[in-house]
XYZ file of C-alpha atoms in Angstrom:
786
model
C 10.511 -28.646 33.673
C 7.501 -28.278 35.977
C 5.162 -25.426 35.179
C 2.679 -23.682 37.406
C -0.848 -23.634 36.050
C -1.404 -20.152 37.425
C 1.136 -18.314 35.283
C 3.614 -19.502 32.658
C 7.216 -18.344 33.018
C 7.167 -16.564 29.639
C 3.984 -14.716 30.516
C 5.265 -13.751 33.973
C 8.534 -12.543 32.498
C 6.598 -10.417 30.046
C 4.578 -8.823 32.829
C 7.759 -8.212 34.824
C 9.313 -6.513 31.788
C 6.221 -4.341 31.454
C 6.315 -3.390 35.142
C 2.944 -5.011 35.802
C 1.610 -7.595 38.180
C -0.923 -10.046 36.825
C -3.569 -8.298 38.921
C -2.584 -4.993 37.273
C -2.929 -6.600 33.875
C -6.318 -8.119 34.573
C -7.545 -4.881 36.133
C -6.449 -2.786 33.150
C -7.654 -5.115 30.421
C -10.241 -7.454 31.890
C -13.213 -5.298 30.929
C -12.282 -5.485 27.296
C -10.683 -8.903 27.027
C -12.858 -10.965 29.313
C -16.210 -9.258 29.098
C -16.010 -6.564 26.463
C -19.425 -5.464 25.328
C -18.919 -1.964 23.971
C -20.309 -2.732 20.541
C -20.411 0.879 19.450
C -16.747 1.433 20.253
C -15.823 -1.739 18.396
C -17.889 -0.687 15.415
C -16.365 2.779 15.387
C -12.927 1.198 15.154
C -13.889 -1.182 12.385
C -13.856 -4.179 14.712
C -16.799 -6.048 13.253
C -16.811 -9.670 14.483
C -19.390 -12.263 13.556
C -20.543 -12.005 17.189
C -19.180 -10.442 20.352
C -18.919 -13.897 21.915
C -15.720 -14.697 20.048
C -17.239 -17.232 17.675
C -16.360 -15.273 14.531
C -13.101 -15.946 12.708
C -11.538 -12.690 13.939
C -13.299 -11.986 17.237
C -14.015 -8.497 18.613
C -10.431 -7.580 19.542
C -10.289 -4.464 21.719
C -10.459 -0.722 21.054
C -8.222 -0.023 24.094
C -4.514 0.523 23.472
C -3.463 -1.053 26.780
C -4.988 -4.368 25.679
C -2.362 -4.577 22.925
C 0.823 -2.966 24.212
C 2.785 -2.189 27.380
C 6.179 -0.548 27.842
C 8.407 -1.414 30.766
C 10.679 0.861 32.740
C 13.617 -0.372 30.664
C 11.836 0.612 27.456
C 11.136 -2.929 26.386
C 7.835 -3.496 24.630
C 5.376 -6.243 25.471
C 2.741 -6.847 22.804
C -0.342 -9.048 23.026
C -1.913 -10.880 20.104
C -4.822 -13.258 19.692
C -3.332 -14.746 16.514
C -1.160 -17.810 17.186
C 2.053 -19.086 15.655
C 1.159 -22.395 14.000
C 4.504 -22.975 12.300
C 4.012 -20.407 9.535
C 6.280 -17.616 10.798
C 3.400 -15.458 12.011
C 5.038 -14.848 15.398
C 8.039 -13.293 13.679
C 5.935 -11.202 11.281
C 3.771 -9.859 14.110
C 6.867 -8.979 16.136
C 8.287 -7.180 13.096
C 5.029 -5.267 12.765
C 5.147 -4.029 16.368
C 8.844 -3.149 16.165
C 8.311 -1.194 12.960
C 5.321 0.825 14.092
C 6.925 1.632 17.477
C 10.362 2.328 15.978
C 12.211 -0.043 18.291
C 14.756 -2.784 17.555
C 13.052 -6.141 17.151
C 15.001 -7.655 20.031
C 13.281 -5.213 22.391
C 9.821 -6.596 21.605
C 8.313 -9.538 23.451
C 5.092 -10.943 21.959
C 2.568 -12.788 24.146
C 0.168 -14.852 22.065
C -3.203 -16.514 22.550
C -3.838 -16.711 26.285
C -7.412 -15.975 27.327
C -6.264 -14.405 30.604
C -3.972 -11.932 28.853
C -4.450 -11.408 25.124
C -7.239 -9.757 23.112
C -9.968 -11.946 21.700
C -9.103 -12.221 18.013
C -11.163 -15.333 17.436
C -9.528 -17.994 15.290
C -6.101 -18.148 13.663
C -7.126 -19.450 10.262
C -8.076 -18.693 6.691
C -4.840 -16.859 5.813
C -6.482 -13.951 7.650
C -4.194 -13.479 10.627
C -1.436 -11.262 9.239
C -3.883 -9.171 7.167
C -6.071 -8.749 10.243
C -3.248 -7.320 12.356
C -1.621 -5.441 9.478
C -4.655 -3.799 7.877
C -7.249 -3.392 10.586
C -7.737 -1.707 13.945
C -5.594 -4.233 15.766
C -1.872 -4.711 16.369
C -0.514 -2.315 13.732
C -2.906 0.456 14.707
C -1.976 -0.102 18.346
C 1.672 0.446 17.436
C 0.901 3.600 15.461
C -1.341 4.930 18.247
C 1.352 4.281 20.864
C 4.067 5.912 18.745
C 2.047 9.091 18.321
C 1.188 9.117 22.039
C 4.878 8.755 22.903
C 5.739 11.625 20.593
C 3.198 13.792 22.414
C 4.636 12.781 25.786
C 8.133 13.483 24.486
C 7.111 16.914 23.298
C 5.904 17.794 26.795
C 9.015 16.348 28.458
C 11.470 18.058 26.091
C 9.464 21.263 25.754
C 9.548 21.082 21.964
C 6.877 21.041 19.244
C 5.844 17.508 18.375
C 6.490 18.288 14.699
C 10.177 18.726 15.498
C 10.505 15.269 17.019
C 10.974 11.782 15.679
C 10.716 8.291 17.194
C 13.952 6.321 16.731
C 15.233 3.159 18.449
C 12.882 3.400 21.404
C 13.478 7.094 22.025
C 11.808 10.369 21.157
C 14.444 12.804 19.950
C 14.758 16.118 18.185
C 15.153 15.840 14.430
C 17.868 18.470 14.445
C 19.705 17.505 17.644
C 20.029 13.836 18.642
C 21.271 14.828 22.087
C 17.801 16.046 22.951
C 16.078 12.757 23.510
C 14.105 10.742 26.031
C 13.535 6.991 26.154
C 10.161 5.297 26.038
C 10.770 3.786 29.465
C 11.287 7.264 30.947
C 8.095 8.509 29.327
C 5.652 5.784 30.297
C 7.510 2.749 31.579
C 5.308 0.606 33.806
C 2.292 2.868 33.346
C -0.864 2.527 31.313
C -1.591 4.622 28.221
C -5.313 4.904 29.083
C -6.061 5.582 25.419
C -8.354 4.221 22.771
C -6.921 3.103 19.448
C -6.729 6.113 17.163
C -7.912 5.427 13.627
C -6.261 8.663 12.534
C -2.837 7.541 13.741
C -0.450 7.536 10.800
C 1.099 4.200 9.880
C 4.783 4.065 9.019
C 5.115 4.532 5.235
C 6.759 1.637 3.414
C 9.549 3.957 2.282
C 10.626 4.306 5.925
C 10.471 0.620 6.861
C 13.553 -0.708 8.612
C 12.245 -3.964 10.110
C 9.241 -4.810 7.972
C 10.128 -5.746 4.416
C 13.305 -7.514 5.536
C 13.940 -11.232 5.897
C 14.216 -11.321 9.682
C 15.059 -14.945 10.592
C 12.379 -16.870 12.452
C 12.574 -15.793 16.083
C 11.519 -19.221 17.329
C 14.028 -21.250 15.322
C 17.001 -21.060 17.741
C 14.919 -22.640 20.500
C 13.427 -25.194 18.108
C 16.705 -26.412 16.636
C 18.397 -26.601 20.061
C 15.565 -28.566 21.637
C 14.571 -25.766 24.026
C 11.244 -24.838 22.435
C 8.201 -25.738 24.502
C 5.628 -27.472 22.331
C 2.372 -28.459 23.975
C 3.811 -31.984 24.185
C 6.564 -30.660 26.475
C 4.310 -28.935 29.000
C 4.713 -30.398 32.473
C 2.611 -29.415 35.477
C 3.213 -30.418 39.091
C 1.200 -33.489 40.074
C 0.359 -34.314 36.471
C -1.117 -37.696 35.577
C -1.459 -39.170 32.078
C -4.496 -40.292 30.119
C -5.448 -42.317 27.073
C -8.762 -42.368 25.259
C -10.638 -45.485 24.213
C -12.471 -44.670 20.990
C -15.264 -46.846 19.536
C -14.099 -49.633 17.202
C -16.385 -48.417 14.410
C -18.323 -45.364 13.297
C -21.752 -45.204 14.870
C -20.921 -47.729 17.610
C -22.277 -46.883 21.067
C -21.022 -47.994 24.462
C -23.011 -50.763 26.136
C -20.709 -51.776 29.016
C -17.301 -51.143 30.588
C -15.600 -53.731 32.797
C -13.405 -51.608 35.060
C -12.129 -54.721 36.835
C -10.250 -55.608 33.645
C -7.605 -52.967 34.508
C -7.741 -52.949 38.313
C -4.585 -54.995 38.703
C -2.479 -52.866 36.383
C 0.166 -50.662 38.013
C -0.451 -46.924 38.205
C -4.064 -46.923 37.041
C -6.012 -44.132 38.757
C -9.437 -44.162 37.180
C -11.563 -45.299 34.256
C -13.620 -42.301 33.155
C -16.894 -42.773 31.277
C -19.224 -40.095 29.984
C -21.948 -41.504 27.728
C -19.949 -42.964 24.788
C -16.690 -41.310 25.763
C -14.146 -43.470 27.587
C -10.726 -42.605 29.012
C -8.174 -44.133 31.346
C -5.954 -42.125 33.714
C -2.694 -43.442 35.167
C 0.444 -42.143 36.828
C 2.649 -42.664 33.770
C 2.075 -42.546 29.981
C 2.946 -46.206 29.391
C 0.650 -47.301 32.192
C -2.233 -45.350 30.662
C -1.535 -46.870 27.239
C -1.444 -50.412 28.624
C -4.695 -49.838 30.512
C -6.435 -48.417 27.436
C -5.448 -51.504 25.457
C -6.547 -53.939 28.148
C -9.806 -52.257 29.199
C -12.800 -54.380 28.264
C -15.386 -52.102 26.703
C -18.415 -53.495 24.886
C -19.820 -51.587 21.932
C -22.858 -51.910 19.696
C -22.453 -52.616 16.002
C -21.245 -49.734 13.870
C -23.023 -48.008 11.009
C -22.402 -49.381 7.534
C -20.524 -46.899 5.382
C -21.240 -46.361 1.680
C -19.085 -48.277 -0.772
C -15.992 -46.192 -1.446
C -15.769 -47.317 -5.051
C -19.096 -45.690 -5.958
C -19.081 -43.013 -3.281
C -18.776 -39.956 -5.540
C -21.463 -41.164 -7.944
C -23.781 -41.736 -4.974
C -23.429 -38.108 -3.928
C -25.655 -36.898 -6.754
C -28.596 -38.902 -5.450
C -28.368 -37.628 -1.868
C -30.794 -35.108 -0.379
C -29.009 -31.867 0.326
C -29.184 -30.472 3.855
C -28.337 -27.031 2.511
C -28.307 -25.355 -0.897
C -26.652 -22.044 -1.688
C -27.254 -20.271 -4.984
C -24.535 -17.663 -4.621
C -24.553 -16.300 -8.186
C -27.228 -16.480 -10.863
C -27.280 -14.159 -13.844
C -30.631 -15.655 -14.873
C -29.658 -16.380 -18.458
C -27.368 -19.412 -18.248
C -29.790 -21.922 -19.770
C -30.539 -19.566 -22.661
C -26.842 -18.948 -23.259
C -26.093 -22.668 -23.240
C -28.897 -23.304 -25.700
C -27.550 -20.712 -28.126
C -23.853 -21.529 -27.700
C -21.840 -22.754 -30.665
C -20.392 -25.469 -28.436
C -21.091 -26.794 -24.926
C -18.375 -28.495 -22.872
C -18.984 -30.275 -19.590
C -16.949 -32.284 -17.117
C -17.163 -33.660 -13.584
C -14.354 -33.481 -11.013
C -13.980 -35.506 -7.830
C -12.052 -34.784 -4.664
C -11.590 -37.271 -1.799
C -11.742 -36.895 1.938
C -8.264 -35.940 3.119
C -6.840 -35.622 6.608
C -4.532 -33.202 8.363
C -2.141 -36.042 9.205
C 0.017 -33.940 11.509
C 3.468 -35.446 11.907
C 2.920 -35.859 15.676
C -0.379 -36.669 17.296
C -2.434 -34.120 19.197
C -1.684 -33.392 22.851
C -3.116 -31.221 25.646
C -2.678 -30.694 29.371
C -5.653 -29.812 31.578
C -5.922 -28.817 35.211
C -9.594 -28.703 36.193
C -10.648 -27.618 39.637
C -14.080 -27.181 41.205
C -14.815 -23.779 39.693
C -11.912 -23.129 37.330
C -9.806 -24.800 34.663
C -6.504 -24.161 32.909
C -5.936 -25.880 29.573
C -2.687 -25.943 27.590
C -3.770 -26.543 24.016
C -2.544 -26.264 20.425
C -5.971 -24.973 19.411
C -6.220 -22.331 16.712
C -9.025 -20.639 18.631
C -8.420 -19.999 22.328
C -11.537 -17.920 22.968
C -13.975 -20.131 21.048
C -12.446 -23.149 22.816
C -12.868 -21.390 26.153
C -16.604 -21.058 25.474
C -17.103 -24.661 24.395
C -14.809 -26.008 27.125
C -16.988 -24.262 29.685
C -19.987 -26.121 28.252
C -18.219 -29.480 28.500
C -17.060 -28.904 32.088
C -20.160 -27.127 33.355
C -18.151 -24.019 34.268
C -18.536 -20.347 33.527
C -16.404 -19.213 30.556
C -14.566 -16.666 32.700
C -13.437 -19.534 34.920
C -11.695 -21.281 32.020
C -8.227 -20.244 30.899
C -6.893 -21.507 27.562
C -3.140 -21.137 27.054
C -1.889 -21.771 23.533
C 1.172 -23.905 23.047
C 2.323 -24.801 19.569
C 1.551 -28.311 18.361
C 2.669 -30.409 15.392
C 0.964 -28.254 12.772
C -2.703 -28.094 11.983
C -4.123 -25.974 9.119
C -7.659 -26.521 10.359
C -9.421 -28.914 12.692
C -7.006 -31.724 13.467
C -7.083 -33.313 16.909
C -6.087 -30.229 18.929
C -9.556 -29.297 20.177
C -10.700 -32.901 20.609
C -7.709 -33.829 22.774
C -8.247 -30.679 24.840
C -11.715 -31.940 25.748
C -10.252 -35.392 26.433
C -7.689 -34.029 28.874
C -10.250 -31.773 30.560
C -12.762 -34.590 31.116
C -10.081 -36.788 32.662
C -8.697 -34.017 34.848
C -12.155 -33.154 36.125
C -12.758 -36.814 36.970
C -9.541 -37.361 38.944
C -9.125 -33.896 40.454
C -5.558 -33.338 39.287
C -3.766 -32.197 36.110
C -3.828 -34.702 33.248
C -1.795 -34.830 30.052
C -3.292 -36.674 27.067
C -1.552 -37.458 23.796
C -3.601 -39.316 21.226
C -2.481 -42.591 19.688
C -1.944 -42.407 15.920
C -5.030 -44.473 15.143
C -7.202 -42.542 17.582
C -6.413 -39.317 15.765
C -6.387 -40.456 12.152
C -9.606 -42.471 12.360
C -11.545 -39.737 14.154
C -10.258 -36.333 13.105
C -12.244 -33.743 11.147
C -11.382 -34.546 7.529
C -11.277 -32.098 4.688
C -14.574 -32.821 2.902
C -15.047 -34.772 -0.305
C -16.469 -32.990 -3.357
C -18.132 -33.703 -6.673
C -18.216 -30.712 -9.018
C -20.141 -30.525 -12.291
C -18.994 -27.834 -14.720
C -20.569 -26.672 -18.004
C -19.610 -23.835 -20.318
C -20.941 -22.467 -23.565
C -18.536 -21.178 -26.222
C -19.154 -18.861 -29.134
C -17.889 -19.513 -32.657
C -14.485 -18.023 -31.764
C -14.022 -20.327 -28.795
C -14.699 -17.584 -26.250
C -16.609 -18.521 -23.093
C -20.081 -16.966 -23.011
C -21.513 -18.684 -19.918
C -20.402 -20.896 -17.030
C -22.579 -23.246 -14.964
C -21.326 -24.741 -11.696
C -22.951 -27.246 -9.391
C -20.903 -28.569 -6.492
C -21.750 -31.317 -4.002
C -19.902 -31.623 -0.719
C -20.268 -33.538 2.542
C -19.978 -31.783 5.857
C -20.280 -32.591 9.530
C -18.735 -30.319 12.108
C -17.315 -26.837 11.959
C -14.285 -24.634 12.300
C -11.755 -24.841 15.169
C -13.433 -24.388 18.518
C -16.698 -24.497 16.620
C -20.035 -23.411 17.998
C -20.652 -26.744 19.749
C -18.394 -29.323 21.424
C -20.185 -32.018 19.406
C -18.456 -30.792 16.253
C -15.406 -32.885 17.182
C -15.353 -36.531 18.177
C -14.715 -36.218 21.910
C -17.540 -33.741 22.417
C -19.915 -35.863 20.358
C -19.060 -39.047 22.260
C -19.546 -37.187 25.549
C -23.126 -36.409 24.555
C -23.010 -33.083 22.733
C -24.840 -32.884 19.404
C -22.997 -31.835 16.245
C -24.307 -28.659 14.635
C -25.582 -29.730 11.259
C -26.742 -27.511 8.427
C -30.482 -26.962 8.472
C -32.504 -28.147 5.457
C -33.356 -25.551 2.871
C -35.255 -25.580 -0.386
C -33.300 -27.261 -3.193
C -33.285 -24.115 -5.319
C -33.389 -20.980 -3.166
C -33.798 -17.556 -4.663
C -30.574 -15.595 -5.273
C -29.275 -13.903 -2.149
C -28.573 -10.600 -3.849
C -24.903 -10.727 -2.976
C -21.914 -11.831 -5.022
C -19.999 -14.362 -2.935
C -16.695 -15.986 -3.869
C -15.360 -16.821 -0.416
C -15.016 -20.519 -1.327
C -13.701 -19.826 -4.833
C -16.871 -21.337 -6.307
C -16.719 -18.628 -8.965
C -14.128 -19.348 -11.692
C -11.372 -16.823 -12.436
C -12.786 -16.123 -15.881
C -16.142 -14.925 -14.569
C -17.405 -11.531 -13.563
C -20.544 -12.343 -11.645
C -23.432 -9.983 -10.991
C -26.539 -10.628 -8.953
C -29.073 -8.201 -7.612
C -26.839 -5.293 -8.596
C -23.825 -6.716 -6.747
C -20.871 -7.639 -8.935
C -17.501 -9.268 -8.426
C -15.038 -11.658 -10.006
C -11.828 -11.447 -11.947
C -12.875 -12.282 -15.482
C -14.970 -11.285 -18.475
C -17.780 -13.878 -18.502
C -21.006 -12.235 -17.292
C -23.402 -15.191 -17.478
C -22.972 -17.628 -14.626
C -24.830 -19.812 -12.168
C -23.256 -21.224 -8.985
C -25.210 -23.761 -6.928
C -23.460 -25.358 -3.946
C -25.167 -28.371 -2.371
C -24.246 -29.727 1.055
C -24.931 -33.332 2.078
C -24.560 -34.878 5.539
C -21.205 -36.617 5.905
C -20.660 -39.991 7.592
C -17.353 -38.614 8.929
C -16.509 -35.515 10.885
C -15.337 -32.773 8.529
C -13.788 -29.383 9.028
C -11.366 -26.891 7.548
C -8.242 -28.372 5.999
C -5.775 -25.938 4.433
C -7.621 -24.078 1.666
C -11.008 -25.589 2.594
C -13.376 -25.761 -0.391
C -11.103 -23.310 -2.226
C -8.665 -26.059 -3.233
C -11.436 -28.387 -4.377
C -13.220 -25.717 -6.402
C -10.019 -24.347 -7.924
C -8.914 -27.844 -8.924
C -12.154 -28.175 -10.868
C -12.176 -24.639 -12.328
C -8.560 -24.548 -13.450
C -8.586 -28.107 -14.799
C -11.766 -27.299 -16.706
C -10.250 -24.056 -18.006
C -7.441 -26.134 -19.464
C -9.931 -28.521 -21.046
C -11.765 -25.586 -22.614
C -8.508 -24.123 -23.950
C -7.598 -27.497 -25.440
C -11.021 -27.719 -27.087
C -10.477 -24.249 -28.568
C -6.932 -25.286 -29.617
C -5.559 -22.324 -27.672
C -2.469 -21.881 -25.535
C -3.506 -22.284 -21.851
C -1.808 -19.057 -20.724
C -3.115 -16.971 -23.603
C -6.597 -18.425 -23.167
C -6.652 -17.494 -19.492
C -5.454 -13.965 -20.185
C -8.173 -13.675 -22.819
C -10.785 -14.201 -20.102
C -9.164 -12.363 -17.170
C -9.857 -8.715 -16.381
C -8.209 -8.331 -12.961
C -4.789 -6.747 -13.648
C -3.130 -8.265 -10.580
C -4.248 -11.775 -11.484
C -3.070 -11.212 -15.046
C 0.280 -10.009 -13.698
C 0.977 -13.152 -11.643
C 0.009 -15.346 -14.612
C 2.423 -13.537 -16.942
C 5.127 -13.404 -14.240
C 4.996 -17.147 -13.585
C 4.897 -17.968 -17.295
C 7.783 -15.615 -18.002
C 9.989 -16.975 -15.234
C 9.230 -20.554 -16.320
C 10.054 -19.874 -19.978
C 6.550 -20.972 -20.944
C 6.339 -22.837 -24.251
C 3.355 -21.108 -25.863
C 1.253 -23.659 -27.752
C -1.970 -25.633 -27.290
C -2.033 -28.698 -25.068
C -1.386 -31.566 -25.298
C 2.074 -31.571 -26.778
C 2.002 -32.926 -30.328
C 4.072 -35.938 -31.220
C 4.406 -37.164 -27.626
C 5.384 -40.787 -27.065
C 2.607 -43.048 -25.795
C 5.011 -45.237 -23.818
C 7.942 -44.522 -21.559
C 8.482 -41.143 -19.921
C 6.650 -38.092 -21.238
C 7.158 -34.494 -20.103
C 4.718 -31.624 -19.959
C 3.911 -28.268 -18.398
C 0.728 -26.903 -16.880
C -0.531 -23.718 -15.298
C -3.224 -22.709 -12.823
C -4.070 -19.447 -11.085
C -6.338 -18.094 -8.367
C -7.400 -14.993 -6.506
C -7.835 -16.736 -3.178
C -11.307 -16.207 -1.698
C -11.904 -13.464 -4.235
C -9.802 -10.937 -2.306
C -7.098 -12.675 -0.275
C -3.967 -13.240 -2.352
C -3.048 -13.758 -6.000
C -1.073 -16.777 -7.159
C -0.166 -18.495 -10.421
C 1.806 -21.708 -10.724
C 3.588 -23.337 -13.640
C 4.437 -26.995 -13.063
C 6.664 -29.279 -15.117
C 6.200 -33.034 -14.747
C 7.521 -36.365 -15.946
C 4.953 -39.126 -16.431
C 6.074 -42.736 -16.676
C 3.378 -44.077 -18.973
C 4.298 -47.674 -18.209
C 3.950 -47.417 -14.408
C 1.661 -44.399 -14.072
C 4.124 -42.687 -11.728
C 4.143 -38.866 -11.849
C 7.208 -36.879 -10.800
C 6.948 -33.122 -10.336
C 10.282 -31.765 -11.548
C 9.935 -27.984 -11.426
C 7.497 -25.436 -10.005
C 7.511 -21.727 -10.775
C 5.097 -19.684 -8.686
C 4.260 -15.994 -8.764
C 2.524 -14.494 -5.752
C 1.055 -11.094 -4.918
C -0.020 -10.510 -1.318
C 0.318 -6.731 -1.272
C 3.187 -5.308 0.828
C 5.704 -8.007 1.742
C 6.533 -8.013 5.446
C 9.159 -10.765 5.346
C 10.338 -11.969 1.890
C 11.894 -15.231 3.113
C 8.872 -15.939 5.257
C 6.653 -15.463 2.216
C 8.824 -17.815 0.152
C 8.640 -20.400 2.918
C 4.856 -20.235 2.880
C 4.745 -20.492 -0.882
C 7.131 -23.459 -0.998
C 5.515 -25.262 1.919
C 2.100 -24.826 0.341
C 3.365 -26.282 -2.933
C 4.787 -29.387 -1.290
C 1.644 -29.862 0.781
C -0.443 -29.414 -2.362
C 1.712 -31.902 -4.245
C 1.207 -34.433 -1.463
C -2.558 -33.991 -1.575
C -2.625 -34.086 -5.372
C -0.573 -37.264 -5.785
C -1.064 -39.371 -2.667
C -3.521 -38.430 0.037
C -6.941 -40.065 0.378
C -8.912 -41.276 3.395
C -9.999 -44.884 2.919
C -12.670 -46.959 4.634
C -14.340 -50.323 4.508
C -17.435 -51.693 6.178
C -18.042 -49.535 9.231
C -14.596 -48.069 9.893
C -11.782 -45.946 8.531
C -8.833 -47.992 7.277
C -6.264 -45.195 6.771
C -5.013 -45.184 10.352
C -1.198 -44.992 10.162
C 1.670 -43.976 7.888
C 1.436 -47.229 5.930
C -2.227 -46.731 5.053
C -2.131 -42.923 4.693
C 1.142 -41.735 3.215
C 1.687 -38.020 2.686
C 4.896 -36.553 1.274
C 7.606 -37.155 3.855
C 11.013 -35.662 4.499
C 13.331 -37.504 2.130
C 10.746 -37.931 -0.620
C 11.734 -36.211 -3.895
C 10.724 -32.571 -4.183
C 10.846 -30.389 -7.275
C 12.978 -27.375 -7.950
C 10.858 -24.455 -6.736
C 11.321 -20.932 -8.063
C 9.303 -17.964 -6.890
C 8.404 -14.536 -8.176
C 7.232 -12.119 -5.508
C 5.139 -9.263 -6.838
C 5.474 -6.609 -4.134
C 2.710 -4.001 -3.965
C 3.586 -1.735 -1.042
C 0.553 0.522 -1.473
C -2.043 -2.272 -1.486
C -3.674 -3.842 1.568
C -1.929 -6.937 2.920
C -3.530 -10.253 1.997
C -2.958 -13.837 3.053
C -0.212 -16.100 1.747
C -0.460 -19.436 3.528
C -3.246 -20.928 1.406
C -2.543 -19.521 -2.049
C -0.008 -21.868 -3.637
C -1.601 -25.044 -2.270
C -4.862 -24.013 -3.910
C -3.481 -24.158 -7.452
C -1.074 -27.095 -7.163
C -3.410 -29.995 -8.032
C -4.823 -28.291 -11.121
C -1.377 -27.238 -12.321
C -0.065 -30.814 -11.979
C -3.145 -32.284 -13.657
C -2.822 -29.860 -16.543
C 0.864 -30.750 -16.935
C -0.019 -34.477 -17.033
C -2.527 -33.739 -19.786
C 0.044 -31.715 -21.708
C 2.549 -34.563 -21.467
C 0.218 -37.450 -22.332
C -3.144 -36.226 -23.588
C -4.800 -37.999 -20.644
C -7.134 -35.918 -18.493
C -7.409 -36.825 -14.798
C -10.514 -35.508 -13.068
C -10.236 -37.302 -9.724
C -7.705 -36.733 -6.954
C -5.276 -38.047 -5.934
C -3.421 -38.815 -9.164
C -2.292 -42.279 -8.109
C -0.397 -44.508 -10.554
C -3.548 -46.637 -10.925
C -5.681 -43.639 -11.901
C -2.994 -42.317 -14.230
C -2.762 -45.666 -16.010
C -6.552 -45.836 -16.322
C -6.640 -42.341 -17.845
C -3.827 -43.237 -20.227
C -5.747 -46.324 -21.343
C -8.900 -44.241 -21.898
C -7.333 -41.462 -23.988
C -8.230 -41.190 -27.615
């Protein structure tokens, strides 16, 4: 189906339902969505972005009710959100939230998401922050509560009754004592603006009165998906659209020296070869013509940059000069505590580069004109991308419209932003809309990988085996930034086109403590309660700790990959906690509880262990066979980011000690994310995170040789696929209706690797400290055990 670049059908239908023209919408909301600068109003409402230029994770939003909601003459509700559906069920949960707060049936709510010409600037959809942001803060939920109270006031005037005698039910305001005295929302305000600010005093619907929230509403997008009617970004078609392919360098660090455009002049359909510094693309009338031209184009490149040997890569990290050091916690007494400890235990853990490896490659459609551009993109960050796209195209940000369309999944910086730049550069060059879909190799060899880590851990124990101090030093490699980023050069297409990546600035190797307890990356272990400069935090009982995080320049682009840094740090912490428990000859669950003070974290640990029928004893299992198949169980837990979701996971595995193959047989997870908006949706997130975590724990690793990446297809990079064996997964949902909502999408994946590794140790007595747990590494660990 052909789509106009001026207004999508869904968006136009939403405006029609709201009784608004697009000009009405822009006039009513443009001040706050396009150029909002009322910092005081935003601050008064608790809207505190990193900046007002939409580069923070949550953006400034809007304090104006009309930026979030509109009600049509027929009483139907149109809601606007800057948080995008990425395949997690967020669209359904946000629709439930609006329906609940406005007291309307869910089928009378239409949600418009992530369009810079229409929706509030909520920054980036990431970090398991999106549902909490709209549930807890002065955003979508507060808009619903504000509108409901405003409608009650309007109803009181219309009906001539005290507002206290009225109730909002099913899109009407009616008398509590006489249902015949009622008036519909459409009759009260249909097609008009509220002209109100969000009211922080507006009362939210109590959980006891929920009718839509708290229920397992089926995914609203599934009917269209399963019947082939859903419009992914790959399905967008625009009148006059051409097709493009990129030509990436053959090796990292290679620069363009020449392009022979005559090499493709005779090919059918070729429109233009586009070159911008080291960025090269080919535009043709049809996709296959563009692909053929990209393959045949003769481009000459300089030699690439030699990459470090992968076999010694992690060891080499320790000798690199850090571009940034962060001493986030330092009690000041760690060395003294270690010196006086009855026993000191230390270990080093290694995590590889891993990729997003989306099941389909990235795609975007761009229509760039002289002074304006419309981009259909699967980006997680429409407003940040608008700003950086304007830089790439030499346009003003207000002249760039980014329209989100769902892609093949992401969980961080895959190819969505890079391909958006690719399509825009080609469209600008040929003066017509261009669709670009990356080839598999072009995405996998050049995406922003989840960074590699080396983590050194040390603890001191007293005579009773209790932890008295914990010392952490982590090394990671970074290049690039979050989705949209603060510079186009943070993804490959922007860098090749001449934009510089934003690298961390050098700092002293041992900076003074910052005076603030920080556990956003889960650098602080669960067992620690850290204090620094009078600021304290943490979930445990250990008061002496030092956390030093060291960042080294990466040869590859890096960026957020589901549970960025949190997964790597938790793998180290929870594996090490198991090693400490084994050294103390203590049961892993009991030993954790001995060092945990946070009651909610303790509760998920005991809930998971109870549901799993935990066999309380020290690890490893005594009397295990040293050949054939051995079985074991392991546990790991986390308070994600220190405040964003509690999870504990018990894993049961079978280890074939002859082949090194590990099979995960059963997973039991307990999760606490505060009030549960959609129980089945939460289970889906928990289960999907577990399978993704299992894939990363057992299989996934970026490989390279010489000057190029060698994991470039499904043969050389093999995640867990549909049809591969999956374990039995059981879940325990700890519902806390009176607590703030927290994230769910990155909790279970964070603990999966450690839980599997601990189960392997329990089964075999072999400790694996490097991911992934391939059969070769398992066999090496088995050979090295005592």
